[in-house]
JSON list of C-alpha atoms in Angstrom, two decimals:
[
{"chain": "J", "resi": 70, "resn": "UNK", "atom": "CA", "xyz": [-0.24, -13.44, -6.15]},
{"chain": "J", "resi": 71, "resn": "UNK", "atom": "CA", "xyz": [2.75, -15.48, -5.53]},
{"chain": "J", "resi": 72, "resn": "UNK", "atom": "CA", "xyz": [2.55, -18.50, -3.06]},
{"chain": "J", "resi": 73, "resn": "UNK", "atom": "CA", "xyz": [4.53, -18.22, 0.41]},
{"chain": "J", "resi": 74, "resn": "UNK", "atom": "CA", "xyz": [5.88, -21.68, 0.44]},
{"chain": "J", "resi": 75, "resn": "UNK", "atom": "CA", "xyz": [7.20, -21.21, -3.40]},
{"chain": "J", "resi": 76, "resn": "UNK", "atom": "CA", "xyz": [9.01, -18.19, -2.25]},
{"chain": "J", "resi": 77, "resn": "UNK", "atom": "CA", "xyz": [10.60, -19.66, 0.69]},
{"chain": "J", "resi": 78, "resn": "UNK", "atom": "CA", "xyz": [11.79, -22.57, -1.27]},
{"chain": "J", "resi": 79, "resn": "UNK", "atom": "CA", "xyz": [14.34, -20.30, -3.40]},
{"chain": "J", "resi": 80, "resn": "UNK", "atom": "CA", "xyz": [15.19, -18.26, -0.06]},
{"chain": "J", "resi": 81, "resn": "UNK", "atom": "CA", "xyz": [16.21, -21.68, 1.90]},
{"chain": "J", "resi": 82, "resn": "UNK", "atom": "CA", "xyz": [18.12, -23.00, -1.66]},
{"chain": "J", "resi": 83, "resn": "UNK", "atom": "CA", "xyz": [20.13, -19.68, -1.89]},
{"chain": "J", "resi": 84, "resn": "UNK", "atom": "CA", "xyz": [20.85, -20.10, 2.04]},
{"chain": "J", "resi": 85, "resn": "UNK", "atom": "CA", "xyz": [21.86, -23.21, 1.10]},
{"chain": "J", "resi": 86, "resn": "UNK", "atom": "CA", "xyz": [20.24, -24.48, 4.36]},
{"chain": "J", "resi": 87, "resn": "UNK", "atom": "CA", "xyz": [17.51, -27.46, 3.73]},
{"chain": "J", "resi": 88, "resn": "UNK", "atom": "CA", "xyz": [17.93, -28.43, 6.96]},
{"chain": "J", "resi": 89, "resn": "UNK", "atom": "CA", "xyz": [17.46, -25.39, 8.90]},
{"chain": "J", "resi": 90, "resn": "UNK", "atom": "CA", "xyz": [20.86, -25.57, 10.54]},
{"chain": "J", "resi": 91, "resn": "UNK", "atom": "CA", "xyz": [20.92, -21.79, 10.61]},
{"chain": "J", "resi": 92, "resn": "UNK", "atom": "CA", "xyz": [17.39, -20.39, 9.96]},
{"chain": "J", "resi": 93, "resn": "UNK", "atom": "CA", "xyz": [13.91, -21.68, 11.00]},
{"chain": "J", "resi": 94, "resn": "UNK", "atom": "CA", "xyz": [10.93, -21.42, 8.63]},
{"chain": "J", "resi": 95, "resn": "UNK", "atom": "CA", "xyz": [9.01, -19.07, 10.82]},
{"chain": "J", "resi": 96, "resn": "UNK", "atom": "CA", "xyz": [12.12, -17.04, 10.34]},
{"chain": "J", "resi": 97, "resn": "UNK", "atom": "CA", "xyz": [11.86, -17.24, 6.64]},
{"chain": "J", "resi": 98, "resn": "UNK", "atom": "CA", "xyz": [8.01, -16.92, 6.74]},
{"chain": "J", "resi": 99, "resn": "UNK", "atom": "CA", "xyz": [8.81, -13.56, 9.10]},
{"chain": "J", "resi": 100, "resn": "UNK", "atom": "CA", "xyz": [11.24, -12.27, 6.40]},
{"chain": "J", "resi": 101, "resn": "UNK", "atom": "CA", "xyz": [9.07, -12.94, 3.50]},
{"chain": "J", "resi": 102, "resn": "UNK", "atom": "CA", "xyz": [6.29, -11.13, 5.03]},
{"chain": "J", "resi": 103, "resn": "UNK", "atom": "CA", "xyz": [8.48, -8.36, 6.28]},
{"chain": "J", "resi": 104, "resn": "UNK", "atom": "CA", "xyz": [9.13, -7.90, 2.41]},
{"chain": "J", "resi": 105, "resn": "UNK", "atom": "CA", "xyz": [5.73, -7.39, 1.17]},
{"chain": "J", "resi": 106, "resn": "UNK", "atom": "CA", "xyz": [5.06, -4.55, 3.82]},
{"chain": "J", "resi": 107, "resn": "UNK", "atom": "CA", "xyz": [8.75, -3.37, 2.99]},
{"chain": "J", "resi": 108, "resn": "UNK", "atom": "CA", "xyz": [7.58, -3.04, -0.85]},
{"chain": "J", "resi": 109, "resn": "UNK", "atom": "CA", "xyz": [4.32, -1.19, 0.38]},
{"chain": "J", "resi": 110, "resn": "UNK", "atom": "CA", "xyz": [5.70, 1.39, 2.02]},
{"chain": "J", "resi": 111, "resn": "UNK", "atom": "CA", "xyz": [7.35, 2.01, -1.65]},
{"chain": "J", "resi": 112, "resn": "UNK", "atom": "CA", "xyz": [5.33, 0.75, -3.79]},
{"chain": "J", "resi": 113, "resn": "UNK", "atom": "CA", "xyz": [1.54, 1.50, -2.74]},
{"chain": "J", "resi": 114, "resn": "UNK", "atom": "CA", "xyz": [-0.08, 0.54, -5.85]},
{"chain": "J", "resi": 115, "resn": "UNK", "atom": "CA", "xyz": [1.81, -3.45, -5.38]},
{"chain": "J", "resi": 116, "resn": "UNK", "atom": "CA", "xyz": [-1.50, -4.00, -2.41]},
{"chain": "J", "resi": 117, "resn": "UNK", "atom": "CA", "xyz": [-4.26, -2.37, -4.20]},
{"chain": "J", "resi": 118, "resn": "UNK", "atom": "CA", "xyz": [-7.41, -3.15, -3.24]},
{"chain": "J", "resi": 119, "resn": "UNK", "atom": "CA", "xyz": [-10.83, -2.21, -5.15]},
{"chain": "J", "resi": 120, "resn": "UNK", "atom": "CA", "xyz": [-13.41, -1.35, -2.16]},
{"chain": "J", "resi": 121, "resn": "UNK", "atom": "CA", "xyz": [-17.00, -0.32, -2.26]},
{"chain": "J", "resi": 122, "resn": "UNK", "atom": "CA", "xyz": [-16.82, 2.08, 0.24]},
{"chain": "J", "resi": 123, "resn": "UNK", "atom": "CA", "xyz": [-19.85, 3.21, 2.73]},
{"chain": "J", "resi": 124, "resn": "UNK", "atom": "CA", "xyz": [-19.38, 6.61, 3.60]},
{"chain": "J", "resi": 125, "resn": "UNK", "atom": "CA", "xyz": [-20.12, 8.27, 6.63]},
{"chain": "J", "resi": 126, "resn": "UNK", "atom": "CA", "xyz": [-22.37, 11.57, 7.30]},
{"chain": "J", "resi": 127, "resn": "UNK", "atom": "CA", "xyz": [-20.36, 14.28, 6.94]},
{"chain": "J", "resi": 128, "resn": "UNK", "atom": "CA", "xyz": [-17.40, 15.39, 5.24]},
{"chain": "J", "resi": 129, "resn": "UNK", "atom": "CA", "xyz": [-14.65, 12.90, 6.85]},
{"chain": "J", "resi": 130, "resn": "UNK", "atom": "CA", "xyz": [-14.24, 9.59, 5.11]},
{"chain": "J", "resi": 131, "resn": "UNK", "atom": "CA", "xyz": [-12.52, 6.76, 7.28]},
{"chain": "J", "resi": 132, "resn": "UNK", "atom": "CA", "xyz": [-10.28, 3.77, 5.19]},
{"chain": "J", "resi": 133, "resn": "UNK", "atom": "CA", "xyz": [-11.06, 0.39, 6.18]},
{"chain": "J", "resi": 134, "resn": "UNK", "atom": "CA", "xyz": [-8.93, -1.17, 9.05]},
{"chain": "J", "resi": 135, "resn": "UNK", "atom": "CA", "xyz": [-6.52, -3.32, 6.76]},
{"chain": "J", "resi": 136, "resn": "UNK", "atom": "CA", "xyz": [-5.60, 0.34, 4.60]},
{"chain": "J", "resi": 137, "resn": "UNK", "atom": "CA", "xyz": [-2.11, 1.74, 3.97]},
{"chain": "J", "resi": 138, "resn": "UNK", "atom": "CA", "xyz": [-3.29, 4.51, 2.25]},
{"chain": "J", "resi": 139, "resn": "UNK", "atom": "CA", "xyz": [-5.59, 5.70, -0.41]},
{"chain": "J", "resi": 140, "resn": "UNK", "atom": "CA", "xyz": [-4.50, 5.48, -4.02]},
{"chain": "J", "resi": 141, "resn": "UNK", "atom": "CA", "xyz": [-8.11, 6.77, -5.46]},
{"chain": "J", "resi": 142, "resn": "UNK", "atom": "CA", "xyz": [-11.59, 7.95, -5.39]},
{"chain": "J", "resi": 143, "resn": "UNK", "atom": "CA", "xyz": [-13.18, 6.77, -8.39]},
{"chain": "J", "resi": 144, "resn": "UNK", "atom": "CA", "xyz": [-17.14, 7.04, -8.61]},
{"chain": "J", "resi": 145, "resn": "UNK", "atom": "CA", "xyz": [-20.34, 7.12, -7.11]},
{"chain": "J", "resi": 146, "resn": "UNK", "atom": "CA", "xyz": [-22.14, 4.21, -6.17]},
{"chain": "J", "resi": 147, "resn": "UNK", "atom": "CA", "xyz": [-25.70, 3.97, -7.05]},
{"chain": "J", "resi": 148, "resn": "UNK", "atom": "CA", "xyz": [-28.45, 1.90, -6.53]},
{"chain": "J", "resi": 149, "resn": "UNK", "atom": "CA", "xyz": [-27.56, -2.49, -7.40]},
{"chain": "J", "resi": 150, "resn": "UNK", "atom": "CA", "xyz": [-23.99, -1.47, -7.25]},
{"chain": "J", "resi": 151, "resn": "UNK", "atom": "CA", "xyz": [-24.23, 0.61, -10.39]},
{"chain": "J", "resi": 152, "resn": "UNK", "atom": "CA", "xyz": [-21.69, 3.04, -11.07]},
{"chain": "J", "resi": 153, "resn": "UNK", "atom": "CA", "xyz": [-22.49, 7.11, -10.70]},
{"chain": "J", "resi": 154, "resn": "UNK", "atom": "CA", "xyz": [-21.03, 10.25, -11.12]},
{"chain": "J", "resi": 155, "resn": "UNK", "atom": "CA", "xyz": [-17.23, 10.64, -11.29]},
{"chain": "J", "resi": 156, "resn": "UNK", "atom": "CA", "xyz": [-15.80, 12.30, -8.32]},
{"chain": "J", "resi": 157, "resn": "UNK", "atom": "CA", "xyz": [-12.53, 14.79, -8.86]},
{"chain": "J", "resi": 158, "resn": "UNK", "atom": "CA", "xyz": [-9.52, 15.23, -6.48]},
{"chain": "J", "resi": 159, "resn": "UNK", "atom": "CA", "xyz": [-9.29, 19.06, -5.20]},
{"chain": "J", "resi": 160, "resn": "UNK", "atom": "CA", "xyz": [-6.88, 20.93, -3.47]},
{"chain": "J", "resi": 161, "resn": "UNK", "atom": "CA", "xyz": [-7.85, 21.93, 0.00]},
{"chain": "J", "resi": 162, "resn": "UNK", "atom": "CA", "xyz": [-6.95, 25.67, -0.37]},
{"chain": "J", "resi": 163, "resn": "UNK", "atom": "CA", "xyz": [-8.72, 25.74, -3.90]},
{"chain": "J", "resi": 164, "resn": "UNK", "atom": "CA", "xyz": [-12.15, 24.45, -2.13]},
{"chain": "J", "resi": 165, "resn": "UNK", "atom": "CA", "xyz": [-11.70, 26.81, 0.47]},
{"chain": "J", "resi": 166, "resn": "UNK", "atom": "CA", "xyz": [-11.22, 29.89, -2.08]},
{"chain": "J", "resi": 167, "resn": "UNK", "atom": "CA", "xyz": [-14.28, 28.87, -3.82]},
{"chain": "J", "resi": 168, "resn": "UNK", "atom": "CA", "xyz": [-16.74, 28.39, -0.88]},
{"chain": "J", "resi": 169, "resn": "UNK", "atom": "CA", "xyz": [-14.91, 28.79, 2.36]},
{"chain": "J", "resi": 170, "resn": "UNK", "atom": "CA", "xyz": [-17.78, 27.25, 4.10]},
{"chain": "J", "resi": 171, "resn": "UNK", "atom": "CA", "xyz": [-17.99, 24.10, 2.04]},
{"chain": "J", "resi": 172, "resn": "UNK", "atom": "CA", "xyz": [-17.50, 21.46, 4.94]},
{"chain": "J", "resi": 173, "resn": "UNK", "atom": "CA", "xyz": [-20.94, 23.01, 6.35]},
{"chain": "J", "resi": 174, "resn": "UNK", "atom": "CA", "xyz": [-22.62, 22.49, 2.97]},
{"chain": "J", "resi": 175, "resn": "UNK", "atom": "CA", "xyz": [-25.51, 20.56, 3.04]},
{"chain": "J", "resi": 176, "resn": "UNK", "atom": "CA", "xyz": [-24.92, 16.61, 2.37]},
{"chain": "J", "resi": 177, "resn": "UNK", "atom": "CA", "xyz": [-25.66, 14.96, -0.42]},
{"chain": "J", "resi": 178, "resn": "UNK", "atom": "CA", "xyz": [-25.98, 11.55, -1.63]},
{"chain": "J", "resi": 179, "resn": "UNK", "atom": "CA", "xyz": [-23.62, 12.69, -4.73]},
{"chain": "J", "resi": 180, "resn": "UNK", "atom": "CA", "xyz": [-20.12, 13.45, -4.37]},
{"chain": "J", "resi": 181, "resn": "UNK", "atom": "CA", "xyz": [-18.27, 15.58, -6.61]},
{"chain": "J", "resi": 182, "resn": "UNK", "atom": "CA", "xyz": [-14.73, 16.06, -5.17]},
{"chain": "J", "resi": 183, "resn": "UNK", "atom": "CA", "xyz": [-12.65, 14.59, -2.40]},
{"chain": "J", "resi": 184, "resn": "UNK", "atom": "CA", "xyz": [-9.72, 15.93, -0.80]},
{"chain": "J", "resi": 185, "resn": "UNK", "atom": "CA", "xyz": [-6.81, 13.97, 0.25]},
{"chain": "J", "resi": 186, "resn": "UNK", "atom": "CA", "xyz": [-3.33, 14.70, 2.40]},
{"chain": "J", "resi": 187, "resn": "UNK", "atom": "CA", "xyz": [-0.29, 12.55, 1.99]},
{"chain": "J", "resi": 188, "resn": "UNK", "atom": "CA", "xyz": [0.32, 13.26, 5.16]},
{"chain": "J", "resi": 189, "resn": "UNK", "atom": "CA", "xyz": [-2.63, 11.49, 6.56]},
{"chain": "J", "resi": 190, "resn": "UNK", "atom": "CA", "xyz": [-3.12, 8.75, 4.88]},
{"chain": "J", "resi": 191, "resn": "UNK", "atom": "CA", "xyz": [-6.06, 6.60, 6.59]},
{"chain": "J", "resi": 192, "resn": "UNK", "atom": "CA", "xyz": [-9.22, 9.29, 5.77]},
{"chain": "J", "resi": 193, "resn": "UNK", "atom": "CA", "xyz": [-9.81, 11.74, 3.22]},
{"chain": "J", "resi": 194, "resn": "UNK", "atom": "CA", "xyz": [-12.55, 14.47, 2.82]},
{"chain": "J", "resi": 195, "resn": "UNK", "atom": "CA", "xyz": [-15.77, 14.59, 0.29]},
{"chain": "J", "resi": 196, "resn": "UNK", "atom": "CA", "xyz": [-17.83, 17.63, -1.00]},
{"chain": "J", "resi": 197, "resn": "UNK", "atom": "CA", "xyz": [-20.54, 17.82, -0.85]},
{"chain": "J", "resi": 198, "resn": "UNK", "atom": "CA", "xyz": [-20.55, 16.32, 2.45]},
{"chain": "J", "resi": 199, "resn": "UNK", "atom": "CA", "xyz": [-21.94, 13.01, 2.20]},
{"chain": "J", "resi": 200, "resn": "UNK", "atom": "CA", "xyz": [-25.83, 12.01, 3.24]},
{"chain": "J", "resi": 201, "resn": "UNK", "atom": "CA", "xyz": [-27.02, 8.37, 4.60]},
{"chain": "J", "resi": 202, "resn": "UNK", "atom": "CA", "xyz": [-26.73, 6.36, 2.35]},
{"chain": "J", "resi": 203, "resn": "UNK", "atom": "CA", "xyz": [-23.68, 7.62, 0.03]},
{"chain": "J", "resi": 204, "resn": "UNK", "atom": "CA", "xyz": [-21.03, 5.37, -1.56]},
{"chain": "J", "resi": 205, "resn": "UNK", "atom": "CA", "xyz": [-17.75, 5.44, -3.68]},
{"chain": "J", "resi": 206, "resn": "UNK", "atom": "CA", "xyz": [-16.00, 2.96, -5.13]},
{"chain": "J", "resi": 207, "resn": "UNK", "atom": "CA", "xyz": [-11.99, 3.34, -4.15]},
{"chain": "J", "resi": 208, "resn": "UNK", "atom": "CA", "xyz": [-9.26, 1.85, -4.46]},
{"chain": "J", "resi": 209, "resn": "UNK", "atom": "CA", "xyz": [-6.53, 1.90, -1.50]},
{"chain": "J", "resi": 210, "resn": "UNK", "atom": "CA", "xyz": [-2.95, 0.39, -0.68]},
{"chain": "J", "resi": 211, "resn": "UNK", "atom": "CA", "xyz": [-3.83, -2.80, 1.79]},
{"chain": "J", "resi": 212, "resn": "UNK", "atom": "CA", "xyz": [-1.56, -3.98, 4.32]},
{"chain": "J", "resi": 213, "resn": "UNK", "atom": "CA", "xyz": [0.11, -7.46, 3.77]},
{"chain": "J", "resi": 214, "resn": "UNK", "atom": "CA", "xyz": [-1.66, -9.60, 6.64]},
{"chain": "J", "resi": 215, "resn": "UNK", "atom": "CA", "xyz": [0.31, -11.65, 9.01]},
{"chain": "J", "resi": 216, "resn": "UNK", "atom": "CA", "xyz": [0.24, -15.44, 7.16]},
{"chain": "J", "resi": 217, "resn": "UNK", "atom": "CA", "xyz": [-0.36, -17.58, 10.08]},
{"chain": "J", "resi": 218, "resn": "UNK", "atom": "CA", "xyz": [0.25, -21.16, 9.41]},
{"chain": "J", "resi": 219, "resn": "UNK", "atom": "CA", "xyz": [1.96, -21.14, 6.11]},
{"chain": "J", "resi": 220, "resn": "UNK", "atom": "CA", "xyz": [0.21, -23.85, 3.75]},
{"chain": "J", "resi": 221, "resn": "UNK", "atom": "CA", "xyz": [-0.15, -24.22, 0.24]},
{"chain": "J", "resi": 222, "resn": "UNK", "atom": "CA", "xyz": [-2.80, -22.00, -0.25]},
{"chain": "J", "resi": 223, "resn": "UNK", "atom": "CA", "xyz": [-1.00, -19.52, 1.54]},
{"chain": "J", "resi": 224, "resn": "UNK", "atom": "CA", "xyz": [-0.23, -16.05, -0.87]},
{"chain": "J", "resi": 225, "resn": "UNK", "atom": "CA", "xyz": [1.53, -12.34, -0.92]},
{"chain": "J", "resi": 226, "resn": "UNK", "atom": "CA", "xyz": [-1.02, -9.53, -0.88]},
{"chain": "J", "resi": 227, "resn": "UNK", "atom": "CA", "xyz": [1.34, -8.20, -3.19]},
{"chain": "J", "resi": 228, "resn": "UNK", "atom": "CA", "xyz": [1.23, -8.83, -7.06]},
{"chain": "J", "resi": 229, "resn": "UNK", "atom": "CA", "xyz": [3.45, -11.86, -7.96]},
{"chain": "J", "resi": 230, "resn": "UNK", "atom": "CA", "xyz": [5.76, -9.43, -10.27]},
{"chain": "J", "resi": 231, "resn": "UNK", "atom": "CA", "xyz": [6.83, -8.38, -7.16]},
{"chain": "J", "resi": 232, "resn": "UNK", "atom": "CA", "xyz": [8.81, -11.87, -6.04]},
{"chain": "J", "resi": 233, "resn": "UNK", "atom": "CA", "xyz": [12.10, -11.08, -6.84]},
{"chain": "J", "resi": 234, "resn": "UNK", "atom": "CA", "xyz": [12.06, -8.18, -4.48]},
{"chain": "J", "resi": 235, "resn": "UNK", "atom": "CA", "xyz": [10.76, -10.43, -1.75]},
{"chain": "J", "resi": 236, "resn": "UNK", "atom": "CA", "xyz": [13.43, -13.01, -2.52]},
{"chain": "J", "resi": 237, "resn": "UNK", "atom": "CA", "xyz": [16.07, -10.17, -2.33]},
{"chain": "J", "resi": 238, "resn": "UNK", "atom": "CA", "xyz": [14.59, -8.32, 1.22]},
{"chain": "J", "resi": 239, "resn": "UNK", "atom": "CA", "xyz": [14.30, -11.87, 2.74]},
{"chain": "J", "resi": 240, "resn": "UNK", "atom": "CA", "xyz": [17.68, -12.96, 1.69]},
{"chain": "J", "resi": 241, "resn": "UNK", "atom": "CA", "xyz": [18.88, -9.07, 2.79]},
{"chain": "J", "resi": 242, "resn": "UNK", "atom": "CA", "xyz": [17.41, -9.97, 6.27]},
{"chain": "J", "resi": 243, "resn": "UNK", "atom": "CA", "xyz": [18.37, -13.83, 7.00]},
{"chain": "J", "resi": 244, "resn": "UNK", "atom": "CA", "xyz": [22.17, -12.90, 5.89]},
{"chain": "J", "resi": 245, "resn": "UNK", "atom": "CA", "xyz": [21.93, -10.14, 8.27]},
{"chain": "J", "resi": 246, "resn": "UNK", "atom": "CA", "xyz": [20.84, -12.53, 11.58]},
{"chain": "J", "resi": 247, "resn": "UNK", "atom": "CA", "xyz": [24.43, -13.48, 10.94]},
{"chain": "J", "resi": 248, "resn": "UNK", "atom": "CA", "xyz": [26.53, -10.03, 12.44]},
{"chain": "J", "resi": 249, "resn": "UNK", "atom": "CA", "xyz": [29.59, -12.40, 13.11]},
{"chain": "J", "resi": 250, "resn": "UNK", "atom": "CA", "xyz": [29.88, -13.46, 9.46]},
{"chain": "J", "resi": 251, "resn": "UNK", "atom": "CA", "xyz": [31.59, -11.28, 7.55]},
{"chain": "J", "resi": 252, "resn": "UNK", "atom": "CA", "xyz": [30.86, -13.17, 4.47]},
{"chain": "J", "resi": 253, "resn": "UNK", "atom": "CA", "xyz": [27.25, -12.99, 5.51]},
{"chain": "J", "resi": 254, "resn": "UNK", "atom": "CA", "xyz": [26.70, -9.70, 5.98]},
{"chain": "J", "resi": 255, "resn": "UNK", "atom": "CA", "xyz": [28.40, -8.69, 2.66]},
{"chain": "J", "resi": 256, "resn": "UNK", "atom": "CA", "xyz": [25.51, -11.03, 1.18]},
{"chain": "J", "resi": 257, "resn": "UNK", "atom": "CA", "xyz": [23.31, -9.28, 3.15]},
{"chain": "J", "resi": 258, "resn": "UNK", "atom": "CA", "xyz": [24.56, -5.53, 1.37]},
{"chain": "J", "resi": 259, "resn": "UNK", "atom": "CA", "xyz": [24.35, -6.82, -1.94]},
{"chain": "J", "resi": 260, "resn": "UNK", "atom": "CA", "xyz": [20.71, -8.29, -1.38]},
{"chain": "J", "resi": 261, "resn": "UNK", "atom": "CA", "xyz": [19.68, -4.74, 0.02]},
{"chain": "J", "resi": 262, "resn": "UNK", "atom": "CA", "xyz": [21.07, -3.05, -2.83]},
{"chain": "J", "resi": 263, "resn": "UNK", "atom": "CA", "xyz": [19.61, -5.82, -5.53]},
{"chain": "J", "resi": 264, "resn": "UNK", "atom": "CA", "xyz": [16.01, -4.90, -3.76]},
{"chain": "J", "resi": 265, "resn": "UNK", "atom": "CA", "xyz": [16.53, -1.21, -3.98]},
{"chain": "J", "resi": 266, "resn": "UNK", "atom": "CA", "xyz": [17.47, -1.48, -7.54]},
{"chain": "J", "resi": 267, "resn": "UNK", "atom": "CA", "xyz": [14.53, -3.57, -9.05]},
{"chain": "J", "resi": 268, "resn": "UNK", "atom": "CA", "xyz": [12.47, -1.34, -7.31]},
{"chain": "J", "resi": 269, "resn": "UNK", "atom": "CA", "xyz": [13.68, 1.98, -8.29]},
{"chain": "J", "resi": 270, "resn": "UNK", "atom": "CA", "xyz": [13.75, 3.48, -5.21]},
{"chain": "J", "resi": 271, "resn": "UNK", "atom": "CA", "xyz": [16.52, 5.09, -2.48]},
{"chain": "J", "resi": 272, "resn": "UNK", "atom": "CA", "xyz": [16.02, 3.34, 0.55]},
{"chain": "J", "resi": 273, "resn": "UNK", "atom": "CA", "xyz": [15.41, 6.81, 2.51]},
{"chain": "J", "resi": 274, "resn": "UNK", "atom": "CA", "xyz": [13.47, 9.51, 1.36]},
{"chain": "J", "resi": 275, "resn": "UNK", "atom": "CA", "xyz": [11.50, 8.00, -1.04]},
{"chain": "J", "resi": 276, "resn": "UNK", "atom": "CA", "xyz": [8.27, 9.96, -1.94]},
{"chain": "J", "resi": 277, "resn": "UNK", "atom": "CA", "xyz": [4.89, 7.90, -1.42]},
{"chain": "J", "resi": 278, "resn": "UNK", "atom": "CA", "xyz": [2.52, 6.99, -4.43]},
{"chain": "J", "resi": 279, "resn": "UNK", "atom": "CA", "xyz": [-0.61, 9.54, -4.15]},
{"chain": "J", "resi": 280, "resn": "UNK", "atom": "CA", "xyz": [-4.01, 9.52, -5.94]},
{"chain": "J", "resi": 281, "resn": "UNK", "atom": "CA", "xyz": [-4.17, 11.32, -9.27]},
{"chain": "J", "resi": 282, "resn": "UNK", "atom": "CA", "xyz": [-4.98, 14.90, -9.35]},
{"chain": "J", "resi": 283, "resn": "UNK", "atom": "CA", "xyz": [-7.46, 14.44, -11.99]},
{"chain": "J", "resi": 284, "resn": "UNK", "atom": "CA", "xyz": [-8.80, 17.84, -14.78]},
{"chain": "J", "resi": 285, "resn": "UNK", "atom": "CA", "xyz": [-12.01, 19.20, -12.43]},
{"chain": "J", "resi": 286, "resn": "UNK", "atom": "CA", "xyz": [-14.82, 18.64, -14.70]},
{"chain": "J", "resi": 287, "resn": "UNK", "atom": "CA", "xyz": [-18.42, 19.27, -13.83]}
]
């Protein structure tokens, strides 16, 4: 992960602003931050987070607090942590043409296949439903915390390959504060339009990275 401070050194030397005549380094520190959720929303996969995950009684499955989204169910969790039975992602409507009454099944501590909607992203659904006691190991999309006091220490959720990007939003947003700068907000185009293009993406419309729809296997 890349550090805050190193980040905001390049921002401040292509503002060419050491003294922070124009912008603060909260501002900066807002921008930077702004970045990595900015990148998140695209790119998913840049915050993922490998999470032994208690499950709950029943069918519904809950992410934790910090989630964006889920990028995948992976396994079973047995006893010591040790890895179980692979669990498949299903279709609802192929679930429900097999056993329509699978969400009244009765729980187990074994999972087989989960079922997951783009369109909400913060739970997902297991079958069989799950019994005390149940885990998976997952992996989700985390959202970039808030940095606080920026120190040393202080690092991007997001993987460190991902710094140019944040160098480009940050620089996108700080030449933007400046609407009566004509010069500045040009700056502030081309930065938007370096960030879209080392990412890949159109800055509207953009489909979301989803979990793998995995061969069912028994």
């Amino acid at each position: 992960m890349a550090k805050v401070q190193a980040i905001a050194a390049v921002v401040v030397a292509t503002l060419r602003d050491a003294d922070a005549d124009s912008w603060t380094a909260s501002e900066i520190h807002s921008a930077i931050n702004e970045a990595e959720k900015v990148i998140v929303n695209y790119r998913p996969d840049a915050s993922a987070i490998d999470y032994e995950l208690p499950c709950a009684e029943g069918i519904k499955q809950s992410l934790p607090a910090n989630a964006n989204r889920l990028l995948d169910v992976k396994f079973n969790v047995g006893a010591a942590s040790a890895p179980g039975r692979s669990v498949h992602r299903k279709a609802v409507v192929d679930l429900d043409s097999i056993n329509p009454n699978w969400r009244s099944a009765s729980a187990n501590a074994v999972i087989r296949e989960f079922v997951y909607d783009d369109r909400e992203p913060l739970f997902f659904y297991v079958y069989p439903p799950a019994a005390n006691g149940a885990k998976l190991q997952i992996s989700y999309s985390g959202i970039p915390p808030a940095y606080g006091t920026v120190d040393a220490n202080t690092a991007t959720l997001v993987s460190d390959l991902y710094e140019p990007a944040i160098i480009e939003w940050a620089l996108y947003r700080l030449f933007g504060f400046d609407v009566e700068n004509s010069v500045n907000m040009a700056r502030s185009q081309q930065h938007l339009s370096n960030f879209a293009n080392m990412l890949g993406v159109k800055l509207q419309n953009e489909p979301r990275f989803s979990p793998r729809n995995r061969e069912n296997k028994a």
